[in-house]
mmCIF file of N, CA and C in Angstrom:
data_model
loop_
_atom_site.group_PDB
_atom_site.id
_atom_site.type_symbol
_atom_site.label_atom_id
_atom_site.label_comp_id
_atom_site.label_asym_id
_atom_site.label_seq_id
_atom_site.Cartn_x
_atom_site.Cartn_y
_atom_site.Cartn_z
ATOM 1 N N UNK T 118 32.842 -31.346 8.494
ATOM 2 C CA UNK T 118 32.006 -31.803 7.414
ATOM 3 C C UNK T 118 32.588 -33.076 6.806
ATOM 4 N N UNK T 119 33.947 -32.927 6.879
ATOM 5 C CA UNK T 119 35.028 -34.139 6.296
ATOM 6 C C UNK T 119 34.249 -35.502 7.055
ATOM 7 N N UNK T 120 34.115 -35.485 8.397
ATOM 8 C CA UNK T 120 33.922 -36.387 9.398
ATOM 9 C C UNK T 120 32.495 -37.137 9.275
ATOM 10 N N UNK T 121 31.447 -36.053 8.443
ATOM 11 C CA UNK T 121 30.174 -36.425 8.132
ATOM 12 C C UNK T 121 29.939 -37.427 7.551
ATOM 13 N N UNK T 122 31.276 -37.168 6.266
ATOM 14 C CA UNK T 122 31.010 -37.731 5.166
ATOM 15 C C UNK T 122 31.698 -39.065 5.143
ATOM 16 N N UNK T 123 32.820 -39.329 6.051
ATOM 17 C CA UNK T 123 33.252 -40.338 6.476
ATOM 18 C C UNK T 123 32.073 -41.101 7.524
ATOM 19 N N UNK T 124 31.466 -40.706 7.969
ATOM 20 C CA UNK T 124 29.897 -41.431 9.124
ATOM 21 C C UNK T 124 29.111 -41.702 7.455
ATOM 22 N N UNK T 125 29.053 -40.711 6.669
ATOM 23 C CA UNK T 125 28.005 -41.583 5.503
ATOM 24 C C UNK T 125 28.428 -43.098 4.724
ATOM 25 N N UNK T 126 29.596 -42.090 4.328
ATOM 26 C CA UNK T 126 30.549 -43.895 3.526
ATOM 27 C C UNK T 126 30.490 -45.118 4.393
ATOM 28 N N UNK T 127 31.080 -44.880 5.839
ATOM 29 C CA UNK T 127 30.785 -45.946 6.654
ATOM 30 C C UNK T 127 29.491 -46.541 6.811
ATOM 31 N N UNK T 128 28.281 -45.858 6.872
ATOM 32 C CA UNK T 128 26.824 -46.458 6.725
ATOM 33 C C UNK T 128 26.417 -46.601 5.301
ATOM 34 N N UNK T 129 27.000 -46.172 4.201
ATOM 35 C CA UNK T 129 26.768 -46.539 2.936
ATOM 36 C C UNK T 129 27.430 -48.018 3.049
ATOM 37 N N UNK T 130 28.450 -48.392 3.364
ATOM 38 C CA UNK T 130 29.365 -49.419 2.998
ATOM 39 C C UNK T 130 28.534 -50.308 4.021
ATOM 40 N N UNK T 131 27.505 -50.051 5.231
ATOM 41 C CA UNK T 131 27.010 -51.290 6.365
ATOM 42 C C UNK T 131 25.751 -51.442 5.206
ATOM 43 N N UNK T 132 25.270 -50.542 4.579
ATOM 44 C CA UNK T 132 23.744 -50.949 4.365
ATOM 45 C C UNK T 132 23.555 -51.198 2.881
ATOM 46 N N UNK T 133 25.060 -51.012 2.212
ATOM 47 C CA UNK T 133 25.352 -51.401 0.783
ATOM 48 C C UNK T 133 24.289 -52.347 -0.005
ATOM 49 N N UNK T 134 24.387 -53.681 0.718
ATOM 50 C CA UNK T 134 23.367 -54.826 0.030
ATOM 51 C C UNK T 134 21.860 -54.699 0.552
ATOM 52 N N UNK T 135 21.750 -53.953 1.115
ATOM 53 C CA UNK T 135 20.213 -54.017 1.338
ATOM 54 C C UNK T 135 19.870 -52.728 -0.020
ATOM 55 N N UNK T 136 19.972 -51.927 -0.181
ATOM 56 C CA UNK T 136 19.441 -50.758 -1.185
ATOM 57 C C UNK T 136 19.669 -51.753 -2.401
ATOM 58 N N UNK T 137 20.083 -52.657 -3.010
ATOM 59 C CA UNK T 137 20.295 -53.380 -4.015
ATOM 60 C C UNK T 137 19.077 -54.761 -3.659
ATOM 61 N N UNK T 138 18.893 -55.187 -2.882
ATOM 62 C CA UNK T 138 18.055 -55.985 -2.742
ATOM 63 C C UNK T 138 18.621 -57.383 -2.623
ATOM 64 N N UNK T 139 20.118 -57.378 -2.730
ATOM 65 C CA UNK T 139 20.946 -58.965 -1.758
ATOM 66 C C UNK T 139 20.723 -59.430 -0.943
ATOM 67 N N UNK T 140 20.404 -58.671 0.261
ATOM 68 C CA UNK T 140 20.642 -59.167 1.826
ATOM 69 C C UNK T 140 18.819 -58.285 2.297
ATOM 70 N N UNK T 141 18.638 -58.896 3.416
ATOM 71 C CA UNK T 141 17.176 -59.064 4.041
ATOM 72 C C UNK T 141 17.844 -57.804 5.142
ATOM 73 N N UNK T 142 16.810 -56.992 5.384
ATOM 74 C CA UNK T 142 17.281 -56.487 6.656
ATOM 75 C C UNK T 142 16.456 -57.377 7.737
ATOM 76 N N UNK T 143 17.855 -57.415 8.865
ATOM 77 C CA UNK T 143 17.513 -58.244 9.988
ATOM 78 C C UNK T 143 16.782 -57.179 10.895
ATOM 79 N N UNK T 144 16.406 -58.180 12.166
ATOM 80 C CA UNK T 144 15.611 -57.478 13.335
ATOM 81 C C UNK T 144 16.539 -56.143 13.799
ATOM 82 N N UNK T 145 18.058 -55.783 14.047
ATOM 83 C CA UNK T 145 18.263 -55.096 14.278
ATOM 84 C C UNK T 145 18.013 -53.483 13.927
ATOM 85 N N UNK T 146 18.083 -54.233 12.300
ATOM 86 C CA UNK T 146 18.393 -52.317 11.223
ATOM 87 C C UNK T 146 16.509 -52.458 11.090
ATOM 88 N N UNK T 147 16.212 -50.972 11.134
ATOM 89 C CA UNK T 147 14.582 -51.094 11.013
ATOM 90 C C UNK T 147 14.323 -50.526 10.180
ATOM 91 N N UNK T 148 13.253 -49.911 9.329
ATOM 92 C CA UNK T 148 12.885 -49.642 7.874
ATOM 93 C C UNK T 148 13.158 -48.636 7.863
ATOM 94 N N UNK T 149 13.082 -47.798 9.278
ATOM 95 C CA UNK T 149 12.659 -45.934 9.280
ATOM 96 C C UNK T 149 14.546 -45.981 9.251
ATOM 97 N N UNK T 150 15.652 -46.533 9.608
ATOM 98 C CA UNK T 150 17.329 -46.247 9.572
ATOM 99 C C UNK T 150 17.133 -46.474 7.812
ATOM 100 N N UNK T 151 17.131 -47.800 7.194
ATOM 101 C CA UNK T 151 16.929 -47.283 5.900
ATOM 102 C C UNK T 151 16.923 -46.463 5.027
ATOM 103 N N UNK T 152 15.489 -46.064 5.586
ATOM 104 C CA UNK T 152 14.805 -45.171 5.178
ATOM 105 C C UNK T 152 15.697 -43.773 5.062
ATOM 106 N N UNK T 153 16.270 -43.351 6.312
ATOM 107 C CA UNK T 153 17.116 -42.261 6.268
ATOM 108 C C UNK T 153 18.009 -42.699 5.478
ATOM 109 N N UNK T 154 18.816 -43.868 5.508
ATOM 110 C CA UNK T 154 20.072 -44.092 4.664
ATOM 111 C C UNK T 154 19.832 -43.208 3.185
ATOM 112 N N UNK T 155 18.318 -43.636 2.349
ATOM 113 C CA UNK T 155 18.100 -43.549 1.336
ATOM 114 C C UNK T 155 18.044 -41.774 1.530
ATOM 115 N N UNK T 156 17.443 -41.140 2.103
ATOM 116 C CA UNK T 156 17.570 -39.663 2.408
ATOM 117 C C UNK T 156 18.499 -39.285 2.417
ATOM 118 N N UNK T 157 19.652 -39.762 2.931
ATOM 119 C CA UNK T 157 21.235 -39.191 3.142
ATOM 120 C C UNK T 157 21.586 -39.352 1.778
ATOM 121 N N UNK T 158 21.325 -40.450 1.271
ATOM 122 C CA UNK T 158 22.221 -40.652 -0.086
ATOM 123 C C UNK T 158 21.736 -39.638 -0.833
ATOM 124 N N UNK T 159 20.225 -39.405 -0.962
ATOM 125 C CA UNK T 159 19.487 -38.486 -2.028
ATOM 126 C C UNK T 159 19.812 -37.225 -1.935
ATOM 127 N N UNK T 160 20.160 -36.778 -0.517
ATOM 128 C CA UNK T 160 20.867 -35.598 0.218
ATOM 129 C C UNK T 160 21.852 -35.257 -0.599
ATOM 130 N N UNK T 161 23.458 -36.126 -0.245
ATOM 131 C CA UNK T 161 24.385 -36.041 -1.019
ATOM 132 C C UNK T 161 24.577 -35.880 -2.087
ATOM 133 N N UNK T 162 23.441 -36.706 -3.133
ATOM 134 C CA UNK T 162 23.589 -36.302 -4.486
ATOM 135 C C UNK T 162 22.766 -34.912 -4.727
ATOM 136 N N UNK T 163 21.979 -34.397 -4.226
ATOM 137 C CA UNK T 163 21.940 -32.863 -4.234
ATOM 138 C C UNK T 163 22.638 -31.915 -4.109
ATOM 139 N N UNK T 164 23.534 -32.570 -2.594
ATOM 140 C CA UNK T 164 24.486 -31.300 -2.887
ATOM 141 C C UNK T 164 25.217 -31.537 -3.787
ATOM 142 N N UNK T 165 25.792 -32.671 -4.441
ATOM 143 C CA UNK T 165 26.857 -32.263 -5.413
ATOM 144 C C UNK T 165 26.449 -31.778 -6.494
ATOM 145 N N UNK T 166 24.375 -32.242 -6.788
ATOM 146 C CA UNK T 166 24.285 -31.284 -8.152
ATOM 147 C C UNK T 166 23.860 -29.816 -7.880
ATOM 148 N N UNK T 167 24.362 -29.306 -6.381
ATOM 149 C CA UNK T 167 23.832 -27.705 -6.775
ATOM 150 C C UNK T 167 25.288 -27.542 -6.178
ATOM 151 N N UNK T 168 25.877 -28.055 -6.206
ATOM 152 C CA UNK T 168 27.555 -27.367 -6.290
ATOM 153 C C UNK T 168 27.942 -27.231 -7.787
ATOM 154 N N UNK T 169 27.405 -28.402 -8.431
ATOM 155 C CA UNK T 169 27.979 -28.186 -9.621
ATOM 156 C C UNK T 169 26.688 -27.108 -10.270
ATOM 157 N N UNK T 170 25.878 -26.719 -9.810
ATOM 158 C CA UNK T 170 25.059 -26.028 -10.622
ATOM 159 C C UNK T 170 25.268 -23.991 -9.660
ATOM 160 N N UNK T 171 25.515 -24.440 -8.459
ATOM 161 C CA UNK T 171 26.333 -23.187 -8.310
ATOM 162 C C UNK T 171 27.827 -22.551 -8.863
ATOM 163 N N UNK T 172 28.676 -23.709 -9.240
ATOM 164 C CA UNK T 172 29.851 -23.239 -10.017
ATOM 165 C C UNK T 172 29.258 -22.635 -11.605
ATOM 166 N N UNK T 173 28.674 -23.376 -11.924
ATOM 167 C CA UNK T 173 27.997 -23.078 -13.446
ATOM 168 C C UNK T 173 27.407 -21.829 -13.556
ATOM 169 N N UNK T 174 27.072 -21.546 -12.570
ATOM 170 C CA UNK T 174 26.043 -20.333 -12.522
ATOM 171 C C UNK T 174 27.112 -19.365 -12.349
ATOM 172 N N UNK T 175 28.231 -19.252 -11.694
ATOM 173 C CA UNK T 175 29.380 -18.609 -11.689
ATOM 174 C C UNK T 175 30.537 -18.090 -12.420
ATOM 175 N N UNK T 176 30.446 -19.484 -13.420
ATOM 176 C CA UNK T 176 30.872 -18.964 -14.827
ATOM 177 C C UNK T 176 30.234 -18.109 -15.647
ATOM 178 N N UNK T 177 29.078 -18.889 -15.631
ATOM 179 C CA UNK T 177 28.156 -17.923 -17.042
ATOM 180 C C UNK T 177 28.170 -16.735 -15.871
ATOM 181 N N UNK T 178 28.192 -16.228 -14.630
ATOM 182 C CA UNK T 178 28.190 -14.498 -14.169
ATOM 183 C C UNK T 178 29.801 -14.172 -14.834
ATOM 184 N N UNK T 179 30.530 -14.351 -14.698
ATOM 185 C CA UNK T 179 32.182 -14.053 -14.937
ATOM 186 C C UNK T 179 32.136 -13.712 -16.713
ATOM 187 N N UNK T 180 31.133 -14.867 -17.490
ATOM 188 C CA UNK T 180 31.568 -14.781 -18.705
ATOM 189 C C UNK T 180 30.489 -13.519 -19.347
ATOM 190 N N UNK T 181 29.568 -13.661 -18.565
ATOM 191 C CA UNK T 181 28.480 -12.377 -18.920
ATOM 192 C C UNK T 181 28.895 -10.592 -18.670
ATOM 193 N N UNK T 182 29.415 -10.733 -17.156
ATOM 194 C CA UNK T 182 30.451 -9.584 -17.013
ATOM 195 C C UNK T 182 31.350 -9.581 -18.054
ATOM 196 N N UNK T 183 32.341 -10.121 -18.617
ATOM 197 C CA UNK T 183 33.326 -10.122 -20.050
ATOM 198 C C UNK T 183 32.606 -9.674 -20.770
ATOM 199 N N UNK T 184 31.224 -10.516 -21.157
ATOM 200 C CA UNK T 184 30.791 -9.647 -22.737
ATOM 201 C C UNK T 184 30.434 -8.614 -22.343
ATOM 202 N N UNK T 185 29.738 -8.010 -21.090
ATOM 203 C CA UNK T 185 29.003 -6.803 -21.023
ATOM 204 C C UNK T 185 30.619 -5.708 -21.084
ATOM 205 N N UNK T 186 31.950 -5.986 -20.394
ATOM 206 C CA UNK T 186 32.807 -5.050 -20.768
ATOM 207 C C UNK T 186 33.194 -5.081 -22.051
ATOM 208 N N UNK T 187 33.155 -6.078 -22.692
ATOM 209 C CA UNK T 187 33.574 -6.402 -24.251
ATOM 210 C C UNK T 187 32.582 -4.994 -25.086
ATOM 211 N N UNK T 188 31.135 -5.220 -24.680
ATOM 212 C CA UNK T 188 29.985 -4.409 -25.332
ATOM 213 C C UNK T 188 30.297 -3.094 -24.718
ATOM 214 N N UNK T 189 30.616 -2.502 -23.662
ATOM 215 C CA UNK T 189 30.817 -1.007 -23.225
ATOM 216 C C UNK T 189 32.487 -0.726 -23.864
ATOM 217 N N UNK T 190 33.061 -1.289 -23.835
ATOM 218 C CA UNK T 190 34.258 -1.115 -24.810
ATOM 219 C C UNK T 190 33.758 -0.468 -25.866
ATOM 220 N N UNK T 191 33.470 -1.273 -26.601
ATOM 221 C CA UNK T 191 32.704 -1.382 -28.296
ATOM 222 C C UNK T 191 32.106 -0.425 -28.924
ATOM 223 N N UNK T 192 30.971 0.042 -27.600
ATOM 224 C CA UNK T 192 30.113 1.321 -27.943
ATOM 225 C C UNK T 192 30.905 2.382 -27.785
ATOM 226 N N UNK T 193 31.927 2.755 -26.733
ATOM 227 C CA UNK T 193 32.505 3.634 -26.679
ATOM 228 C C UNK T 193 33.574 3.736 -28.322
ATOM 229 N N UNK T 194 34.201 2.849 -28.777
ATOM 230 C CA UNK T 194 34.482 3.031 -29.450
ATOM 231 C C UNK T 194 33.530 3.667 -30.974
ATOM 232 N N UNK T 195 32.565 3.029 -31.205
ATOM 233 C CA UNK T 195 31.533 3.810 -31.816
ATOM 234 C C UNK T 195 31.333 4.788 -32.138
ATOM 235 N N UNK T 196 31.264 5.507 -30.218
ATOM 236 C CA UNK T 196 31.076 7.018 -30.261
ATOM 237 C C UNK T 196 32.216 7.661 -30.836
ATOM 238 N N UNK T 197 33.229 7.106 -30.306
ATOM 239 C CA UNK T 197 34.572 8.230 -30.840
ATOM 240 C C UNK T 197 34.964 8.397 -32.609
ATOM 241 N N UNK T 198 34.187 6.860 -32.795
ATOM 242 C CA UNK T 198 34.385 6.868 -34.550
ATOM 243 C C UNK T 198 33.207 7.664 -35.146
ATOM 244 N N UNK T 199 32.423 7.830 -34.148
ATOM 245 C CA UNK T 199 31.098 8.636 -34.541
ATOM 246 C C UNK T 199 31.239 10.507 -34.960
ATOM 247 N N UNK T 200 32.137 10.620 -33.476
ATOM 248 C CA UNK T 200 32.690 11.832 -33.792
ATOM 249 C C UNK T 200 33.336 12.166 -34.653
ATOM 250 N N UNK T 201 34.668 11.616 -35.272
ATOM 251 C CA UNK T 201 35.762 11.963 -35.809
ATOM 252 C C UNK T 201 35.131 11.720 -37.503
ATOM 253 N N UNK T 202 33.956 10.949 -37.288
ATOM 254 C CA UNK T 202 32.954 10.991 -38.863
ATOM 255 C C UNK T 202 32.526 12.160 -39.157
ATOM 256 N N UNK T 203 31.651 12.476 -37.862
ATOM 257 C CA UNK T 203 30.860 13.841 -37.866
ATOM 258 C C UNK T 203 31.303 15.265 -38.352
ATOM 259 N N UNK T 204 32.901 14.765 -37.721
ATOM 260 C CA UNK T 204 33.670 15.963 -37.812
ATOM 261 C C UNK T 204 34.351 16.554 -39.288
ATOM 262 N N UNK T 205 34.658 15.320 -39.527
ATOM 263 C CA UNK T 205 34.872 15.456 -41.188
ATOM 264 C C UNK T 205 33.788 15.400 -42.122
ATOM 265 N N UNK T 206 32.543 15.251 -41.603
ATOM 266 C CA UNK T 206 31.828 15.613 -42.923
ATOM 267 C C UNK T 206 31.218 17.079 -42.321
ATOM 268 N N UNK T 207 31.699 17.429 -41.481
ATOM 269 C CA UNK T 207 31.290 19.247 -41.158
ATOM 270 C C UNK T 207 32.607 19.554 -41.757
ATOM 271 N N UNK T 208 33.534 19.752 -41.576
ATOM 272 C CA UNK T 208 34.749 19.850 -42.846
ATOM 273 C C UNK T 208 34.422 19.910 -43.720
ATOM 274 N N UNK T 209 34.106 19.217 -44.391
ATOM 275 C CA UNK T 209 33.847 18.874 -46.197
ATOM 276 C C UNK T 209 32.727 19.527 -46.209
ATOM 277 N N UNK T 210 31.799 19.733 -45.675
ATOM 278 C CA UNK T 210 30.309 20.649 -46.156
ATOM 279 C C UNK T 210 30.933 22.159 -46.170
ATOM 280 N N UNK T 211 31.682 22.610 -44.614
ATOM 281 C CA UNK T 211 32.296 23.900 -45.078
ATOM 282 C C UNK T 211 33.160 24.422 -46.974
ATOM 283 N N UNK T 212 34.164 23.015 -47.268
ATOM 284 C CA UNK T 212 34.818 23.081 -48.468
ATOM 285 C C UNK T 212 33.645 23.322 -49.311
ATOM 286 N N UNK T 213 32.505 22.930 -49.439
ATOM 287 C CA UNK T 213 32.197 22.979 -50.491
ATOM 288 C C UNK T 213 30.929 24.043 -50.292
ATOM 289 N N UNK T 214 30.950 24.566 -49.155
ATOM 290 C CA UNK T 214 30.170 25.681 -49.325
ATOM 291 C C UNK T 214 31.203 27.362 -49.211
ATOM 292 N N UNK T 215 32.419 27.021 -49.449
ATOM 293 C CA UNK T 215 32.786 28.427 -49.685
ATOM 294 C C UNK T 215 33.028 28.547 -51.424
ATOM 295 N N UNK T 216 33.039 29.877 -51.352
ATOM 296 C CA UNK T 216 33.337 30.352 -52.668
ATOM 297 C C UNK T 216 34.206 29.513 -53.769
ATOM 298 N N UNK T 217 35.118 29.096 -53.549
ATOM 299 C CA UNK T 217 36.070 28.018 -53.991
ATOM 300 C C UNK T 217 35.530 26.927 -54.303
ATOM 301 N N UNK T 218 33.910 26.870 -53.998
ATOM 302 C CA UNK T 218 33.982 25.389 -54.146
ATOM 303 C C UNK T 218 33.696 24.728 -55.555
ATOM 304 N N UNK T 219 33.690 25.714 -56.706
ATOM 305 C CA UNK T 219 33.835 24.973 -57.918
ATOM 306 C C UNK T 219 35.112 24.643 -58.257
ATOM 307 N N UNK T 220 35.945 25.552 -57.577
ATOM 308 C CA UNK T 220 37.579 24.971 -58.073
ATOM 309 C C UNK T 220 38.127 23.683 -57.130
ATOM 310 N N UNK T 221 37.524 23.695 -56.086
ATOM 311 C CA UNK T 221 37.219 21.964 -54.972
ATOM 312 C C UNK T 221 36.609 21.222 -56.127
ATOM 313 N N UNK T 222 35.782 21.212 -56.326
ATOM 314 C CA UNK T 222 35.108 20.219 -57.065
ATOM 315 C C UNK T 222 35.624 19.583 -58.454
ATOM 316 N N UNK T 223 36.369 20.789 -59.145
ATOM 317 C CA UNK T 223 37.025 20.398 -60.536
ATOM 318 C C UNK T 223 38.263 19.857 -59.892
ATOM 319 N N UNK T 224 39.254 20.279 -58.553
ATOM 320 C CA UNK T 224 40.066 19.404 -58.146
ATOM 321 C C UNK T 224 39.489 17.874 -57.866
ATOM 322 N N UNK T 225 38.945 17.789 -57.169
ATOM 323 C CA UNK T 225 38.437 16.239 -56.629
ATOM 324 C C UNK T 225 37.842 15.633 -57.976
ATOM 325 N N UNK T 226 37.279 16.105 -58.839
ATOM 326 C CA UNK T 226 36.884 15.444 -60.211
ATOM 327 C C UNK T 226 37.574 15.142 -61.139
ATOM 328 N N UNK T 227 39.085 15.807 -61.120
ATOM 329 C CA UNK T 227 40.342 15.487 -61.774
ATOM 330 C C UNK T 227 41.346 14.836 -61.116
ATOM 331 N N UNK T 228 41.451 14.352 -59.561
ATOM 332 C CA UNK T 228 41.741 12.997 -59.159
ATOM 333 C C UNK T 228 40.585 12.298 -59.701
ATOM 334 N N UNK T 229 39.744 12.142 -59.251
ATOM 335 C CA UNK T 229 38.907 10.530 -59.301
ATOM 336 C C UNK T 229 39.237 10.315 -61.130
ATOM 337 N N UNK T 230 39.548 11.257 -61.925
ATOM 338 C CA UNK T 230 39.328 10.728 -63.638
ATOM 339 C C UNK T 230 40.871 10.421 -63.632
ATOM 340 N N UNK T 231 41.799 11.204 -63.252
ATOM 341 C CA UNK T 231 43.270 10.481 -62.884
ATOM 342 C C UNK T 231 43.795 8.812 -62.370
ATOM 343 N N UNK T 232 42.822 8.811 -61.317
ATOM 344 C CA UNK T 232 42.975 7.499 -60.692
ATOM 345 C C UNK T 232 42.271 6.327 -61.245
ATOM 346 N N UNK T 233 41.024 6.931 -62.265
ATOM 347 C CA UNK T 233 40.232 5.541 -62.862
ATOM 348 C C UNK T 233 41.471 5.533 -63.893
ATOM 349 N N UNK T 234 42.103 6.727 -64.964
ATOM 350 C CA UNK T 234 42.421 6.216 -65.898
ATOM 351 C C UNK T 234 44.031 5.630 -65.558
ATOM 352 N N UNK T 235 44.881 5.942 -64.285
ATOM 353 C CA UNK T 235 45.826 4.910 -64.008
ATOM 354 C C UNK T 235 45.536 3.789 -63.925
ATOM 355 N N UNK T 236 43.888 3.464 -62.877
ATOM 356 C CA UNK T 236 43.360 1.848 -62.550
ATOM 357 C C UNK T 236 43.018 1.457 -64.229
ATOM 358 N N UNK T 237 42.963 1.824 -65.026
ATOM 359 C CA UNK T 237 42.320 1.349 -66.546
ATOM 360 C C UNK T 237 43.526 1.198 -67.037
ATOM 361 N N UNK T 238 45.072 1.784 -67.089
ATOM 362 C CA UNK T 238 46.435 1.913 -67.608
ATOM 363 C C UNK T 238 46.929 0.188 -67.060
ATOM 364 N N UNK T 239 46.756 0.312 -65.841
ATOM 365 C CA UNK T 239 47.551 -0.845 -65.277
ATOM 366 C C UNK T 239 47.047 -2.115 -64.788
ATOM 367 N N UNK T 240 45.419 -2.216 -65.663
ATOM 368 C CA UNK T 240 45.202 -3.282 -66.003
ATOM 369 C C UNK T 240 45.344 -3.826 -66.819
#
């Protein structure tokens, strides 16, 4: 392929001033060699823009895989914070549905009036 592209440069570099409009093509070079010249060149610059548009497309797959493990990470974490929520407020509904639970309640109501009137002391 190396060798191709060395046969293009070499006919880019013979037919240089004619695609610019310097030099006349003589009787030898005929419109239809040209003609391809201009095809080869238009060629070449295709492939380099779907090389560069196949690398691109390769990143954004690499960086899309990342977020999609970033997002299955994430949710899993969710769930487990989901549970360990769930779990403690089935806890706390048991506390306050047994018998005890007015003496729960006058406990937890004598922190929270403890802790406002330290936060009110030590402002």
């Amino acid at each position: 392929m190396n060798s191709r592209r060395d046969y293009r440069s070499n006919r880019t570099a013979l037919f240089d001033g004619i695609e610019e409009g310097g030099i006349r093509a003589t009787s030898s070079y005929s419109t239809h060699e040209i003609d391809e010249h201009d095809n080869e060149r238009a060629i070449d610059g295709l492939q380099d823009r779907v090389n560069i548009l196949k690398r691109l497309t390769g990143d954004i797959h690499e960086e899309v895989d990342s977020h999609n493990h970033l997002l299955d990470r994430m949710g899993n974490d969710m769930d487990a914070s989901r549970g360990i929520l769930s779990g403690t407020m089935d806890r706390l509904k048991m506390v306050f549905e047994t018998k005890s639970s007015c003496r729960m309640a006058t406990l937890v109501m004598s922190f929270v009036v403890l802790f406002l009137l330290i936060y009110y002391l030590t402002k």
